[in-house]
C-alpha positions as MATLAB code, in Angstrom:
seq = 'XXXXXXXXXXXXXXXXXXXXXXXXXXXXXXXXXXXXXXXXXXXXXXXXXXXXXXXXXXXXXXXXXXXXXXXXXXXXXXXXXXXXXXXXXXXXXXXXXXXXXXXXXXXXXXXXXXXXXXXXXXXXXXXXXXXXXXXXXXXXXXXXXXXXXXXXXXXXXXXXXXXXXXXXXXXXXXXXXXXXXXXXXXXXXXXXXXXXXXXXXXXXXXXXXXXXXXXXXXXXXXXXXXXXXXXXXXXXXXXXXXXXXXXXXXXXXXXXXXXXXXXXXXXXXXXXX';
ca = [
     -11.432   -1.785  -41.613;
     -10.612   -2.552  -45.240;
      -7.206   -2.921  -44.031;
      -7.590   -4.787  -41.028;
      -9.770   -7.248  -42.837;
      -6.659   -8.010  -45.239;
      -4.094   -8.548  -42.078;
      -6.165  -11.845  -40.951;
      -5.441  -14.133  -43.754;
      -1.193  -12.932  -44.051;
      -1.443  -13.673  -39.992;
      -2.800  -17.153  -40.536;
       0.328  -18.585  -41.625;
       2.437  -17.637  -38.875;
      -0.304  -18.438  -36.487;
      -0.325  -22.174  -38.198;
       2.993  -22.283  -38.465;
       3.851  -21.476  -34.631;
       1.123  -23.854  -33.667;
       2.534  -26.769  -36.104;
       6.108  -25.983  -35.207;
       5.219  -25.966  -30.966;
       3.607  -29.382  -31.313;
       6.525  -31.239  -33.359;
       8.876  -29.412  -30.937;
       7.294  -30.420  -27.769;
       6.732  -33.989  -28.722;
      10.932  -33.827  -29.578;
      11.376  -32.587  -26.241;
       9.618  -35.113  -24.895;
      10.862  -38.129  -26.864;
      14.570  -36.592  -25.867;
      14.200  -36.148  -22.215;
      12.719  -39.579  -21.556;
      15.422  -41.702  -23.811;
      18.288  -39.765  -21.813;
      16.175  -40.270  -18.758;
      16.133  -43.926  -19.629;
      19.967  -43.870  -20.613;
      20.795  -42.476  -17.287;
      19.268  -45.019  -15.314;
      20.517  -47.529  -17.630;
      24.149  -46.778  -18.052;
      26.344  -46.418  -14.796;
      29.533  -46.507  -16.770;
      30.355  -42.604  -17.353;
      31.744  -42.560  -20.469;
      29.149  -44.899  -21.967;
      26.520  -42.764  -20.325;
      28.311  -39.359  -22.075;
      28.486  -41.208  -25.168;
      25.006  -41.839  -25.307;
      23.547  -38.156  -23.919;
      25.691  -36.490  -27.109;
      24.345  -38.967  -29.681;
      20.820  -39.042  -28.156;
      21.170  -35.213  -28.228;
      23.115  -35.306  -31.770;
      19.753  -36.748  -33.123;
      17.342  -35.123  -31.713;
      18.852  -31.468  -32.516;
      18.876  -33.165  -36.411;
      15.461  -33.035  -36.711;
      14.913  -30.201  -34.242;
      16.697  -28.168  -36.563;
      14.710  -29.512  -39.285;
      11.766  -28.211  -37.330;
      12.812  -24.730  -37.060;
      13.928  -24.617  -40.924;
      17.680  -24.510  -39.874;
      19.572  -25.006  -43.616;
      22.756  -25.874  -42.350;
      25.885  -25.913  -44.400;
      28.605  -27.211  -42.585;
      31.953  -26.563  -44.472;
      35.762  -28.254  -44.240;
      33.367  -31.224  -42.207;
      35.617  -34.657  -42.649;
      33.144  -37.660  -40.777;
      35.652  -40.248  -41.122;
      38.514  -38.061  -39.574;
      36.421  -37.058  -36.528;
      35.914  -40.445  -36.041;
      39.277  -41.791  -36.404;
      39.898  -39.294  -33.901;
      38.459  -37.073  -31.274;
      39.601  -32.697  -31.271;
      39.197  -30.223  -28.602;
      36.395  -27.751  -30.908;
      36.958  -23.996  -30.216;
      34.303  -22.207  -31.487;
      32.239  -18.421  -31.184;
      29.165  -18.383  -29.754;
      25.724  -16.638  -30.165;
      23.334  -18.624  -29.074;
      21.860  -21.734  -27.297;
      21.436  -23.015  -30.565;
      24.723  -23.014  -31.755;
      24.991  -26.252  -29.635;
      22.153  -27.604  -31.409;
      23.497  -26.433  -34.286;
      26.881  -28.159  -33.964;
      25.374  -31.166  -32.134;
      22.927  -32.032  -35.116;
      26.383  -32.272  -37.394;
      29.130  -33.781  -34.864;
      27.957  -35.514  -31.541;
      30.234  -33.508  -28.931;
      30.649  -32.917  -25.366;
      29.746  -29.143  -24.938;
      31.391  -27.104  -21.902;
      29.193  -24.678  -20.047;
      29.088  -22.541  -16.810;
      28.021  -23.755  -13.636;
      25.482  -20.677  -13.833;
      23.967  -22.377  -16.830;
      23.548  -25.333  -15.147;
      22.121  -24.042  -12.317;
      19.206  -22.265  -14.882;
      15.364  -24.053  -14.474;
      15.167  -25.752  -17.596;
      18.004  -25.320  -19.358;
      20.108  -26.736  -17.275;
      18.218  -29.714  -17.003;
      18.529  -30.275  -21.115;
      21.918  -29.129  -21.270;
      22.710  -32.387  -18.300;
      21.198  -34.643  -20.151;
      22.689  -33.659  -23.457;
      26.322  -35.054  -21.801;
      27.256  -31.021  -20.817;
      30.469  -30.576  -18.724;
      29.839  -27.647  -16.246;
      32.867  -24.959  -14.987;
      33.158  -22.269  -12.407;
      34.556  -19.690  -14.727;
      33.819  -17.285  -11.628;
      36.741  -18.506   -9.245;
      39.573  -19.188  -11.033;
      40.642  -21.782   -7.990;
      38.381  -23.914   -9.628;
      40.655  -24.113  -13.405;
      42.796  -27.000  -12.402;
      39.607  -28.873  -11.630;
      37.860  -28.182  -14.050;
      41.157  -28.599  -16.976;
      40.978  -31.935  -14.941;
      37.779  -32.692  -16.538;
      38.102  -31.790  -19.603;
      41.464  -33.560  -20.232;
      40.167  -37.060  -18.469;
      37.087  -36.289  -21.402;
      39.145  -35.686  -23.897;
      40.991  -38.762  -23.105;
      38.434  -40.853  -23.073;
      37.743  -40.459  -26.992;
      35.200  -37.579  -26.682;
      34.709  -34.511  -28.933;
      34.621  -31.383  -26.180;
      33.395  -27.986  -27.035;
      34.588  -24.868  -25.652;
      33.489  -21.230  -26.406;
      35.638  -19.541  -24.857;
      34.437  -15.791  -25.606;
      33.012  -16.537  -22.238;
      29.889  -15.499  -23.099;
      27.315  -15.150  -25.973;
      27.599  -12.406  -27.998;
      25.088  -10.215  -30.414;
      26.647  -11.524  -33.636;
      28.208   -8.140  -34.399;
      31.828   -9.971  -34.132;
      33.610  -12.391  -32.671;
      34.961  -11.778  -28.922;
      38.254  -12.089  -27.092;
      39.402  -14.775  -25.958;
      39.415  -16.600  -22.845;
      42.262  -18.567  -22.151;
      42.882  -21.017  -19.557;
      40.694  -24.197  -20.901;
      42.208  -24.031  -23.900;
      45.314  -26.056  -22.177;
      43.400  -29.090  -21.529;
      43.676  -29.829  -25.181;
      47.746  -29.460  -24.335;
      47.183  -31.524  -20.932;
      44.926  -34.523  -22.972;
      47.447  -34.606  -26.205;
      44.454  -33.575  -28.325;
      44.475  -31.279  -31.325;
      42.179  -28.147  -31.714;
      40.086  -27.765  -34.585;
      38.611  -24.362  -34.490;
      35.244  -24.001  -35.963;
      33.310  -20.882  -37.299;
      30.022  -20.647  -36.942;
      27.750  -17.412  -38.509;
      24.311  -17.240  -39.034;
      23.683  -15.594  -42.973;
      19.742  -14.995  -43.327;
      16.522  -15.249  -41.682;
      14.008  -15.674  -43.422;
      15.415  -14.499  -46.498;
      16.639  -11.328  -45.020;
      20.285  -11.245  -44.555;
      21.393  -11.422  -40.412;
      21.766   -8.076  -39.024;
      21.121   -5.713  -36.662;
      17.301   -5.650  -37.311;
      16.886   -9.679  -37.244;
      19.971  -10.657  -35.318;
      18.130  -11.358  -31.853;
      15.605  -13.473  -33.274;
      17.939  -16.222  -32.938;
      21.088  -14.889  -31.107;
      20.620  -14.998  -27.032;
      22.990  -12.722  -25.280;
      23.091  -10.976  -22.157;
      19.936  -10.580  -20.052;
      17.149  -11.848  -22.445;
      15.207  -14.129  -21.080;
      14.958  -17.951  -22.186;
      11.537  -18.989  -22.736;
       9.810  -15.984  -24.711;
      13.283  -15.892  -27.386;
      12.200  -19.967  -27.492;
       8.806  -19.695  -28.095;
       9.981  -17.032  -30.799;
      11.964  -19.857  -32.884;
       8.260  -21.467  -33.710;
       7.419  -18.306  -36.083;
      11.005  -18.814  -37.992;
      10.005  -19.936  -41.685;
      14.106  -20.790  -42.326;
      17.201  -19.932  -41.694;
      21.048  -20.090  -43.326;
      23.677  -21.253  -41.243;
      27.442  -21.692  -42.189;
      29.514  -23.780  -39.897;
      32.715  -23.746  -41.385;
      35.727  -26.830  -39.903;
      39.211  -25.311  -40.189;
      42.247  -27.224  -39.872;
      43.013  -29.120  -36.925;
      46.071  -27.154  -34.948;
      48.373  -29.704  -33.731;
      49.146  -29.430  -30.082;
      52.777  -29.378  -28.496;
      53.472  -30.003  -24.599;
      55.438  -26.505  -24.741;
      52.455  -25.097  -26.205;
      51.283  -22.083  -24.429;
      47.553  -20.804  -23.563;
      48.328  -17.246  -25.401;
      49.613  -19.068  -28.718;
      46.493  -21.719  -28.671;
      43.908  -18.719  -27.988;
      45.900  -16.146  -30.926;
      46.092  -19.019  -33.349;
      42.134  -20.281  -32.603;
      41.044  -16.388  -32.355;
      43.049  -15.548  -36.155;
      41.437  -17.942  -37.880;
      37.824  -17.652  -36.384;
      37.527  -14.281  -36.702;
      38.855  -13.733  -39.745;
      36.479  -16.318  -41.373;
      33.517  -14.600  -39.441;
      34.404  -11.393  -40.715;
      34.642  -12.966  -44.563;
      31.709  -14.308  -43.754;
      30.253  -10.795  -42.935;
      31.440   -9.223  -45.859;
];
């Protein structure tokens, strides 16, 4: 009973904090759907309207992240050169918010898979954030959807591609997938290959025994792991901006993918040790 007794007041905080954290997050939510709601209705031009989904989104996920207790350092970042000019961004991915992650530093246009898109939800806030959706599942669909991204890219936009595919666990960083890598090639746009790794949560370095509080991978479901972030007190992220790789029309899709994959996973794996 004794001990019980003693368990109420350490629970309070988390309790407070969950409930404190849900409110500012909904009323985020909120204020972010309806301006891109607004912005779609208002904007017919589709580059204006992309431009404003990733800076509506850019701001919100600023002080979403802020929210959550995200200390973000982002490393190798250069704001005047991505504005002087736009990259194709190849970076691993472990989670739905690595895009809110990235976003809250660099407004971008992120790729994702028609199967994300498709998601209740999710899809919705990934449409109005400016997403651009593929069929990685037919690969009939690649010079479409390399279409896309090159008439993006050439339009002045930052595009973001994680092409492991997939999310992973955080364990290490996954092969590569190839073919989109070529729009970069296709547009005349250079590749800037960015690490991202998650160090501690809640001042307990990431690991095996914290990892899935924020990485979302395979078949967990969406809204529990969400509801999850609100009991985060903070957590230490590294995004790390390597040097842009400068594309050449002879360029090929294995050279891109072994020169983006070298230099990602080794600075993951320094990042681990």
């Amino acid at each position: 009973m004794i001990a019980q007794a003693l368990a109420v007041p350490m629970a309070l905080p988390k309790v407070a904090r969950f409930s404190k954290n849900l409110a500012h997050i909904s009323a985020l939510m909120a204020g972010y759907a309806g301006a891109a709601s607004l912005g779609k209705l208002r904007l017919k031009d589709h580059d204006a309207r992309l431009k404003f989904f990733t800076e509506n989104i850019g701001s919100y996920s600023a002080r979403g992240m802020k929210v959550f207790g995200f200390d973000i350092e982002a490393v190798g970042y250069d704001a005047e050169l991505m504005k002087r000019k736009n990259f194709l961004l190849v970076s691993n991915h472990m989670s739905y918010l690595d895009v809110l992650i990235l976003s809250s530093i660099q407004p971008c246009v992120f790729v994702t898979s028609v199967d994300m898109g498709n998601q209740f939800f999710v899809g919705q806030m990934a449409e109005m954030g400016g997403s651009i959706f593929v069929e990685r599942r037919h690969r009939g669909q690649i010079d479409r959807d390399l279409t896309v991204m090159a008439d993006t890219l050439r339009a002045g936009h930052h595009v973001v591609i994680y092409p492991e595919g997939t999310s992973s666990n955080g364990e290490s960083v996954l092969p590569f997938k190839k073919s989109l890598l070529m729009s970069a090639v296709e547009a005349g746009v250079d590749v800037m290959p960015v690490t991202l790794k998650y160090l501690e949560i809640d001042g307990e370095p990431f690991g095996p025994s914290n990892r899935d509080r924020v990485c979302w991978y395979g078949d967990m479901d969406f809204f529990p792991h969400f509801l999850s972030l609100m009991k985060l007190g903070n957590v230490k992220v590294r995004l790390e901006f390597h040097e842009p790789i400068a594309v050449r029309p002879d360029m090929t899709r294995h050279e891109l993918a072994e020169r983006c994959y070298s230099t990602i996973s080794a600075a993951y794996g320094r990042s681990l040790a």
